[in-house]
Coordinates of C-alpha atoms and ligand atoms in Angstrom, one line a residue:
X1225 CA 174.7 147.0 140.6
X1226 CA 175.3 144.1 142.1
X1227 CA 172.9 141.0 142.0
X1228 CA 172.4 137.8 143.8
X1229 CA 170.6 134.8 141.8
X1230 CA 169.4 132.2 144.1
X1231 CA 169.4 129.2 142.7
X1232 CA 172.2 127.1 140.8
X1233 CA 170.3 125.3 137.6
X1234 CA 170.1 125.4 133.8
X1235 CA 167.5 128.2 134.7
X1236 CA 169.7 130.2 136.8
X1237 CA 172.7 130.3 134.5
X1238 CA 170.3 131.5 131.5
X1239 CA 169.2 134.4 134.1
X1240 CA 172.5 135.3 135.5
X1241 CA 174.0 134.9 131.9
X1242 CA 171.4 137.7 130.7
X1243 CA 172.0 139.7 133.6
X1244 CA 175.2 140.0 134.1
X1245 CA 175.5 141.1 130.0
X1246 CA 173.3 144.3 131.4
X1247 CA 175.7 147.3 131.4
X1248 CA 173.9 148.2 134.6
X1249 CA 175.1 145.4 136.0
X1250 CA 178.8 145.0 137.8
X1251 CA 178.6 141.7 139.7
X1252 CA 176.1 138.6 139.7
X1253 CA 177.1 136.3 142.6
X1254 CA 175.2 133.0 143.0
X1255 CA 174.2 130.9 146.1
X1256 CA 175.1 127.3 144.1
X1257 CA 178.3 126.7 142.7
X1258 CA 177.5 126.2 139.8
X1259 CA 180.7 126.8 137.4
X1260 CA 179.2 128.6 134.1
X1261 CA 177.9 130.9 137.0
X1262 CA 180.7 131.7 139.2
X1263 CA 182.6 132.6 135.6
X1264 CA 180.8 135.5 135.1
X1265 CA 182.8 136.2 137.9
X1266 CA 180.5 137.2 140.9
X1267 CA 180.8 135.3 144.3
X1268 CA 179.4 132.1 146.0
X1269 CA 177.1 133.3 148.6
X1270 CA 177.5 131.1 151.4
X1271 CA 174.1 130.6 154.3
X1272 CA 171.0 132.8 154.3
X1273 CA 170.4 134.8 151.4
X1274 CA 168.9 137.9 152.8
X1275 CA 171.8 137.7 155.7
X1276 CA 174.8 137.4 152.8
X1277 CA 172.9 140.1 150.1
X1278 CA 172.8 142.8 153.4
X1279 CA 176.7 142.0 154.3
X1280 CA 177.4 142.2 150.5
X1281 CA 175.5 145.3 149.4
X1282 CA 173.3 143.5 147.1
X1283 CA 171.1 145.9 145.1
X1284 CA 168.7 143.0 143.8
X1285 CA 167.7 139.3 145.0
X1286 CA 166.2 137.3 141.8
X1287 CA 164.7 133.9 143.0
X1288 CA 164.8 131.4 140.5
X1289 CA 163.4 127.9 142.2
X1290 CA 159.8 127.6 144.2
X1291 CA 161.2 126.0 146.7
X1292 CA 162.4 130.1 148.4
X1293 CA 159.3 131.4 146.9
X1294 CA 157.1 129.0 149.0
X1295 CA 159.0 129.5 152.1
X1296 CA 158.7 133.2 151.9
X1297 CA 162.0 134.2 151.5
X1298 CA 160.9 137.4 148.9
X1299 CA 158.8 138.3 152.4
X1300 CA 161.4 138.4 154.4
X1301 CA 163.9 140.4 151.7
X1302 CA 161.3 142.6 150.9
X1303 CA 160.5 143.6 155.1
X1304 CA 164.3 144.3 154.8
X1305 CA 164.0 146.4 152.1
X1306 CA 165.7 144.4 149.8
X1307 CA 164.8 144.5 146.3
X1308 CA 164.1 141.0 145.6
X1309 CA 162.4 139.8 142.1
X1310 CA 159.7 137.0 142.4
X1311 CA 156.4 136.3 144.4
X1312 CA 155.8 136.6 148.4
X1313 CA 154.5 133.1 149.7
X1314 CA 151.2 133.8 149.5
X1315 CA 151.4 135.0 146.0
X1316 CA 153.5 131.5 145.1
X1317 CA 150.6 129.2 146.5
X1318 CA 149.7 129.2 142.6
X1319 CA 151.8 127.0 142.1
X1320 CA 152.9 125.5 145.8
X1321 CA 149.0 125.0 146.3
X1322 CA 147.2 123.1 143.2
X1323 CA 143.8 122.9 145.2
X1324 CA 144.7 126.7 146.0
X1325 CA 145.5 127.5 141.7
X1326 CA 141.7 125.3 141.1
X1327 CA 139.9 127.0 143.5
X1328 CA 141.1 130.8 142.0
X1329 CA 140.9 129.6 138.5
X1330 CA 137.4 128.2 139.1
X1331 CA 136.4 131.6 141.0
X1332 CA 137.7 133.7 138.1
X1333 CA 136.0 132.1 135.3
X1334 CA 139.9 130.6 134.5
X1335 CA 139.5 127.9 131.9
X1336 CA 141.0 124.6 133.6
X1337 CA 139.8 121.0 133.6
X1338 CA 137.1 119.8 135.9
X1339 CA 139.0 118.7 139.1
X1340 CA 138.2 118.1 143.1
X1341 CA 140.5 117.6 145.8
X1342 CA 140.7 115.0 148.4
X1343 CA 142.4 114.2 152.2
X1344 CA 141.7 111.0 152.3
X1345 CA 141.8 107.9 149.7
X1346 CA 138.3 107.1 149.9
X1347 CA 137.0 110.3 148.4
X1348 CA 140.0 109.9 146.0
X1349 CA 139.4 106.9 144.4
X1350 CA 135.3 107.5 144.5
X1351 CA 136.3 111.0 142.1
X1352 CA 138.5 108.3 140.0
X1353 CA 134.9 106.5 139.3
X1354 CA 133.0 109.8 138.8
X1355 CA 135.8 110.5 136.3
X1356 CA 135.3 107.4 134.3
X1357 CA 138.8 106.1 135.1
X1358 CA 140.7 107.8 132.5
X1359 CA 141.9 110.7 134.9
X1360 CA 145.0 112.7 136.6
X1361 CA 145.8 112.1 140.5
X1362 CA 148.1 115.0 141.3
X1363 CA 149.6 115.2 145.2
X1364 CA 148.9 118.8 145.9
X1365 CA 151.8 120.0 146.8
X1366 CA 155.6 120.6 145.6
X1367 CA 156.8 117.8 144.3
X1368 CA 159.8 118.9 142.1
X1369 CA 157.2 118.2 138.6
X1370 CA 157.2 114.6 139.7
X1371 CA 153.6 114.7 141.5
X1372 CA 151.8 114.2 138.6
X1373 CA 150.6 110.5 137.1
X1374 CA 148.5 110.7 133.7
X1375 CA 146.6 107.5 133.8
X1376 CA 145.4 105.5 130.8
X1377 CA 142.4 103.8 133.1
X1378 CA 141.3 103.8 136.1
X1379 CA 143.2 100.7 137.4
X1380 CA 146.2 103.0 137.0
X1381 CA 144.3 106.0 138.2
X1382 CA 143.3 104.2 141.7
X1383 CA 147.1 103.3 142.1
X1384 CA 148.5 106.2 141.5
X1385 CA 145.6 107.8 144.3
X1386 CA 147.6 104.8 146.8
X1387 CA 151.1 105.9 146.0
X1388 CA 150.2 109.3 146.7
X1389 CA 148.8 108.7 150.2
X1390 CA 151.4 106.2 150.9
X1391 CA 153.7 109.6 151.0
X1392 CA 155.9 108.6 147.9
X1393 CA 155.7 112.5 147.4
X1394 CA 156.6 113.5 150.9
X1395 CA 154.4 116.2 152.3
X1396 CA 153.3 117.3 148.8
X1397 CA 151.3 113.9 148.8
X1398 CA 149.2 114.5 152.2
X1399 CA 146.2 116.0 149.6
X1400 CA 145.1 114.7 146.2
X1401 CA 143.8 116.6 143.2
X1402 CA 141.9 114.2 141.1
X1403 CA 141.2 116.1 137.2
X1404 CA 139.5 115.2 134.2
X1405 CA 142.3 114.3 131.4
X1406 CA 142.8 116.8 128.7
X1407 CA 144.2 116.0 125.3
X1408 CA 146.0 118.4 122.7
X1409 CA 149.3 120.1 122.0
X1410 CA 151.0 122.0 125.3
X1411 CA 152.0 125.7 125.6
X1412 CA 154.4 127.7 128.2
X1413 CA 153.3 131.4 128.0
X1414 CA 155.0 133.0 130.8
X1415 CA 154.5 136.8 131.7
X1416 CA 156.5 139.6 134.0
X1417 CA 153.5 141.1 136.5
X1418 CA 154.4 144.0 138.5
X1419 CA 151.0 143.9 140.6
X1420 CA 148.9 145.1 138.6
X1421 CA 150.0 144.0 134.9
X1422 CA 151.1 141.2 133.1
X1423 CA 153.3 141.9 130.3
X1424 CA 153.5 138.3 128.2
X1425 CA 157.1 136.8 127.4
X1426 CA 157.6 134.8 124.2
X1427 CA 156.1 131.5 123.7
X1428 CA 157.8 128.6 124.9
X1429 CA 157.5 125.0 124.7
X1430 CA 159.1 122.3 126.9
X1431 CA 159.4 119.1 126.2
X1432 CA 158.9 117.0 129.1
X1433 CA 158.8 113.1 128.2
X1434 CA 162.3 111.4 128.6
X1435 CA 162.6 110.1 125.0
X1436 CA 161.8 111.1 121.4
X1437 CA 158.6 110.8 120.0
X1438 CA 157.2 112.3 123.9
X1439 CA 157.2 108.7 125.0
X1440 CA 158.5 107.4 128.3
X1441 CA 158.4 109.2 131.9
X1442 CA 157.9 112.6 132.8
X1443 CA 160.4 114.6 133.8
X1444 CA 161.4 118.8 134.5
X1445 CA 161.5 118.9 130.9
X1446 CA 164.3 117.4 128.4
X1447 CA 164.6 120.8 125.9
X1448 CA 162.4 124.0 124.5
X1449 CA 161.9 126.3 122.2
X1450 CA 160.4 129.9 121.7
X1451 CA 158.4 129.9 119.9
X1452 CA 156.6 127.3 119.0
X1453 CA 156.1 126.6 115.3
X1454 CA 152.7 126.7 115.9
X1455 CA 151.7 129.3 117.8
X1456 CA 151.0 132.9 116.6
X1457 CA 150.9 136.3 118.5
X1458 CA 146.9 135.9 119.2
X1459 CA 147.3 133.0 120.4
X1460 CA 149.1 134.9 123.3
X1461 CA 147.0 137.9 123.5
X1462 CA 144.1 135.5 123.9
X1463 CA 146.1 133.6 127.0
X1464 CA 147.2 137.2 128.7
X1465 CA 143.1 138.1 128.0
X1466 CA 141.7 135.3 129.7
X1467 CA 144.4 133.6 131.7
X1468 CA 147.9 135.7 133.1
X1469 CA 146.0 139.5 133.5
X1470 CA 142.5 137.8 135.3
X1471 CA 145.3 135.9 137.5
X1472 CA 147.0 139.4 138.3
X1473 CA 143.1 141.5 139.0
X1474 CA 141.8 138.4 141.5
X1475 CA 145.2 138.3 143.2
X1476 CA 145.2 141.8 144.1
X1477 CA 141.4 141.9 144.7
X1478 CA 142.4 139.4 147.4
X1479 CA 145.1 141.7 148.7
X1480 CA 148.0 139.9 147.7
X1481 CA 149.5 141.5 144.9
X1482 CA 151.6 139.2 142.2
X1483 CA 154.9 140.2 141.4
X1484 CA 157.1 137.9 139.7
X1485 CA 156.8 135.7 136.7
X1486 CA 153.2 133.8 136.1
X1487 CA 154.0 131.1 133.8
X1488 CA 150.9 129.3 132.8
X1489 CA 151.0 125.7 131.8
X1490 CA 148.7 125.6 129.3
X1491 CA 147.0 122.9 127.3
X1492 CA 145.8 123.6 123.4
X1493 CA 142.4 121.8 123.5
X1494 CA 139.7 121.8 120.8
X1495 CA 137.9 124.0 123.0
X1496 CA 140.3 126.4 123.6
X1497 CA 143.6 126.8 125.8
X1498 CA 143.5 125.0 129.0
X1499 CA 145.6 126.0 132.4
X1500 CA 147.3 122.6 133.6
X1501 CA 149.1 124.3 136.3
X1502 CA 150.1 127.8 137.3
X1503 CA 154.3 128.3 137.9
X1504 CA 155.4 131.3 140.1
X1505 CA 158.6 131.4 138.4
X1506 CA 161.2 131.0 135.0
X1507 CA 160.2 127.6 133.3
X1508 CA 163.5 125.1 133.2
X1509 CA 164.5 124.6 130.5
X1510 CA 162.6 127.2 129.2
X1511 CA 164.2 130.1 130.4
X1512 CA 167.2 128.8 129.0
X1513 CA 166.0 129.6 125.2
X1514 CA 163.6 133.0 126.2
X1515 CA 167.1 134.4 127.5
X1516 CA 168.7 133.9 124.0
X1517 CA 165.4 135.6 122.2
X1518 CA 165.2 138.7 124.2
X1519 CA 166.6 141.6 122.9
X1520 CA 166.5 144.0 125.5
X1521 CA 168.1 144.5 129.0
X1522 CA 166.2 142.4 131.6
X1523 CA 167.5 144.1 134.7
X1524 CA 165.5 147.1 134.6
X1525 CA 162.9 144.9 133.7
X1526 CA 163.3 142.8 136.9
X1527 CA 163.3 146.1 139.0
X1528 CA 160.1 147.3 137.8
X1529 CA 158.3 143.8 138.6
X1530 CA 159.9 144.4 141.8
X1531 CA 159.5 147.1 143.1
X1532 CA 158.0 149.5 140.1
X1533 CA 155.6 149.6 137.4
X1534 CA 156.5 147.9 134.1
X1535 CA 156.4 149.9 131.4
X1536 CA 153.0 149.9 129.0
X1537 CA 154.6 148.4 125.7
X1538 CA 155.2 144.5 124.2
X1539 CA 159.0 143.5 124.9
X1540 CA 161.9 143.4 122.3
X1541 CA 162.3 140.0 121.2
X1542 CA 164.8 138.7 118.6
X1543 CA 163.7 137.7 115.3
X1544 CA 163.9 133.8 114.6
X1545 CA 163.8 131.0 117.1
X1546 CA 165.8 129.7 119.8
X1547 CA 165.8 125.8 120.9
X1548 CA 167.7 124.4 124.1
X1549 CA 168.3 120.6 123.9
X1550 CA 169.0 119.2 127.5
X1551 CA 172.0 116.6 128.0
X1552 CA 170.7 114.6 131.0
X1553 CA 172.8 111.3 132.5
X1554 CA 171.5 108.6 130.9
X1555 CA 169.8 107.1 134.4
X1556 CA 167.8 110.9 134.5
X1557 CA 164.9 111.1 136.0
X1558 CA 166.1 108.5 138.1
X1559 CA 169.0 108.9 140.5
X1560 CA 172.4 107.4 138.9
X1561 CA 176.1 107.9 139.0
X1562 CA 177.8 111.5 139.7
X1563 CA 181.1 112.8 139.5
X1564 CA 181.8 111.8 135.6
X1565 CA 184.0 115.3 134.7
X1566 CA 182.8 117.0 131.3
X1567 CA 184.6 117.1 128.5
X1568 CA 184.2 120.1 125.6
X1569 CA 182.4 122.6 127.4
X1570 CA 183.0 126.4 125.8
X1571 CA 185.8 128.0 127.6
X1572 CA 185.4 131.5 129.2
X1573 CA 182.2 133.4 130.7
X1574 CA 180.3 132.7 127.3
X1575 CA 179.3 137.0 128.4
X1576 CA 179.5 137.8 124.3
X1577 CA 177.7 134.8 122.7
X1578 CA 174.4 135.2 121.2
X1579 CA 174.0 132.2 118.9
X1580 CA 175.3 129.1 121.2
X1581 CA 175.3 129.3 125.2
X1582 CA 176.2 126.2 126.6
X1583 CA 174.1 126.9 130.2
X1584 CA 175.4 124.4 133.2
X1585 CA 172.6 122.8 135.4
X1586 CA 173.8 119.9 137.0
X1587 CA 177.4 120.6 137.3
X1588 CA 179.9 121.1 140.3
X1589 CA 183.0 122.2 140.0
X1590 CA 186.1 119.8 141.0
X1591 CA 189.7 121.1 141.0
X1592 CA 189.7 122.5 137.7
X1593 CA 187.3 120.5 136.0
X1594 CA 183.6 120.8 135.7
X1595 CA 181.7 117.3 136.8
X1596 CA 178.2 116.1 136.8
X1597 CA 176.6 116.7 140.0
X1598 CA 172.7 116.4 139.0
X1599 CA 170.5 114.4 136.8
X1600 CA 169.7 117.4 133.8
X1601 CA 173.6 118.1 133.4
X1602 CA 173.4 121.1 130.6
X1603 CA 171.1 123.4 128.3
X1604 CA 172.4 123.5 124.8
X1605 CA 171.1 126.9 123.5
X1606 CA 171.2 127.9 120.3
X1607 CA 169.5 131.2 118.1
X1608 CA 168.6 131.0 114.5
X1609 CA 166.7 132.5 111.6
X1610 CA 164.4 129.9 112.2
X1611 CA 163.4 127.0 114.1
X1612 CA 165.6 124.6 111.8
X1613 CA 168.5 126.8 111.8
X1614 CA 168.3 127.2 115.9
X1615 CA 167.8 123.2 116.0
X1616 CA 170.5 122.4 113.5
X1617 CA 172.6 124.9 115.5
X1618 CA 172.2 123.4 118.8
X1619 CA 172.2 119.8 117.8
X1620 CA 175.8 120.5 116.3
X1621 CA 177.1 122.7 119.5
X1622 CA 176.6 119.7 122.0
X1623 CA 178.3 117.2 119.1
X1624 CA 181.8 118.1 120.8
X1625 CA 180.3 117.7 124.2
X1626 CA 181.3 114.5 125.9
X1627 CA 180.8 113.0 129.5
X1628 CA 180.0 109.0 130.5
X1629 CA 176.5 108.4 130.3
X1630 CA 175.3 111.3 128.4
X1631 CA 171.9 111.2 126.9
X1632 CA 169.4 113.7 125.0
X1633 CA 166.9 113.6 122.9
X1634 CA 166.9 114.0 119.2
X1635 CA 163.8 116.1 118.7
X1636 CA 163.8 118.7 120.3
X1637 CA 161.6 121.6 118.4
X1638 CA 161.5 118.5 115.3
X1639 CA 158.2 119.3 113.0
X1640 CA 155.6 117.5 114.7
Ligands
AMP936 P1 151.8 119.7 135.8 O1 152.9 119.6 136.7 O2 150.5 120.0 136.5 O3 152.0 120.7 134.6 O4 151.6 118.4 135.0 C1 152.7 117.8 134.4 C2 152.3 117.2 133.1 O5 151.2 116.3 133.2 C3 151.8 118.3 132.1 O6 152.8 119.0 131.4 C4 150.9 117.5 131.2 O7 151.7 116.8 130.3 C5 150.3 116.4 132.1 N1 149.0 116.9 132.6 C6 148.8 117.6 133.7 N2 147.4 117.8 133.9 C7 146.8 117.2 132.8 C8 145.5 117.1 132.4 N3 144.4 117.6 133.1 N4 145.2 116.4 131.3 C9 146.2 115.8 130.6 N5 147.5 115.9 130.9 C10 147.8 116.6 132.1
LIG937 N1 159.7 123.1 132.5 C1 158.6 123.1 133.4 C2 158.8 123.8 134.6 O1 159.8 124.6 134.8 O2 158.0 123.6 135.5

């Protein structure tokens, strides 16, 4: 087979990395030059994906961004009769739409916090009140996971409310979702649906403030592991019971079936798991470590969310724990230099590890070196017996890893 990943990130190198290691599989080409991708040794696909996977004898698209999902670019593959993996648009409004994901979860008896949504800032900062200041002011739209502000009062609540309206989110930012804030420990459970079903994935965890100790700005998300220490197998049964599988029945009672990954952002509150937001696609970075713990081949997997049935069992999963540390510039999440080449990366396609895969996100290739070209620069991946041992693992892989202005954090998957 021969499959296109669309997409170039962290997230996309895990997936192409896992897929091209299926014996099925012959080629995986990429549309981002990213270097870890292109050495697995498939081709850069240049201009409109459906146009370049029908001139190339693609056998199956795999979206890995929302940005394509949103746009509809699975709609148009599919009405060419390409196999593509991932959501039609109106599917991916769960997570392109958060008054769209509130409305559904609130119709389907989906736990979520309180919420309403606004147009203008009057009604915005009036909720902020009813809230009692302590709130989150979320622009509705995409807004590459920088569109939400957590605020500590309501001075802070009614500014953020401004800053969304004064279109510091572009688009995203024309509608606010104002929500009642939610405290306890946060969970990724992410899940294959082929329409009908949604078959859970591993736990995951990302860890999304910039420095240690969860303190500083948000950001995609500086590491993860899978599974959390912390979470147990009910724990997910109880989240595909009352969360993933009512998601998959009311979207196909509505007529649009959901195909794809449903990755549910979840909160652990005292009264029970929470859904912060609704993803239509592979978490980033945690993709990066779910890759390392499954233990069977995804592509037929992928084909059977597509365009199949997926078969009525759990998945294989590695025993032990897997933890990705991100090495971001050190101006990340804010803009900052590029171009600073990258010194000790693994050499070859990395096809044959299984303990430590060094996955490229923001990277470009220049002559024959690789170079920074994006603010999360690489996923350090390791497996281990245990959470530790996948920590101590990783932590020592990126130790030979040098570029100017590298940063990470030091604990990533640490005990709490
Ligand atoms: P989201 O993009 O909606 O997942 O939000 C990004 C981050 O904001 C989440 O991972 C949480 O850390 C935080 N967050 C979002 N919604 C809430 C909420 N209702 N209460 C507390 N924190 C939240
Ligand atoms: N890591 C969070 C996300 O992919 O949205």
């Amino acid at each position: 087979m021969h499959v296109l990943v669309v997409g170039g990130g962290g997230r996309e190198h895990a997936l192409a990395w896992k897929i091209a290691g299926s014996p099925r599989v012959a080629k995986v080409s990429t549309t981002v030059a990213n270097p870890g991708m292109l050495a697995l040794g498939g081709q850069l696909a240049s201009g409109d994906p459906l146009a370049w996977a029908q001139a190339n004898g693609v056998d199956l698209v795999v979206v890995g961004p929302e940005g394509p999902l949103a746009e509809g670019l699975v709609d148009r593959l599919q009405a060419a009769g390409v196999p593509a993996f991932g959501p039609v648009a109106a599917a991916a409004r769960l997570e392109a739409s958060k008054s769209f994901a509130k409305a559904f979860m609130d119709g389907h008896g989906i736990p979520t916090a309180r919420w309403s949504a606004h147009d203008d800032a009057v009604g915005a900062h009036a909720a902020v009140e009813g809230m009692g200041g302590a709130c989150v002011v979320k622009a509705d739209g995409l807004a590459a996971g920088k569109g939400v502000i957590v605020a500590a009062d309501a001075a802070q609540a009614h500014a953020a409310v401004d800053e969304v309206f004064d279109g510091r989110f572009g688009a995203g930012g024309a509608r606010v979702v104002v929500e009642e804030r939610l405290v306890g420990p946060e969970l990724s459970v992410l899940a294959l649906c082929d329409g009908e079903r949604a078959v859970p994935l591993m736990p995951a965890r990302d860890h999304k403030r910039r420095f240690d100790g969860d303190l500083g700005p948000n950001t995609g998300g500086m590491g993860a592991v899978c599974p959390p220490r912390d979470v147990g197998p009910e724990l997910v049964e109880q989240v595909r019971r009352e969360v993933l599988q009512p998601v998959v029945d009311g979207m196909a009672r509505q007529g649009v079936p959901f195909r794809g990954v449903l990755y549910a952002g979840l909160m652990l509150t005292a009264d029970g798991p929470r859904v912060l937001e609704f993803n239509t696609r592979f978490g980033d970075p945690e993709c990066q470590p779910l890759m390392l713990m499954l233990d069977e081949d995804l592509v037929p997997l992928l084909l059977d969310a597509a365009v199949g049935r997926l078969p009525d069992r759990p998945l294989r999963w590695r025993p032990g724990a897997a933890c990705c540390v991100v090495v971001s510039t050190g101006a990340y999440p804010d803009g900052g230099p590029r171009g600073m080449p990258i010194h000790g990366l693994p050499a070859g396609d990395q096809r044959d590890a299984r303990d430590l895969v060094v996955f490229q996100a923001g990277t470009a290739p220049d002559g024959d070196r690789v170079v920074v070209a994006g603010g999360r620069v690489l996923g350090v991946t390791a497996w281990g017996p245990d959470m530790d041992a996948a920590r101590r693992r990783a932590y020592q892989g990126l130790r030979g890893i040098h570029f100017d202005t590298a940063a990470y954090r030091t604990d990533i998957g640490a005990r709490a």
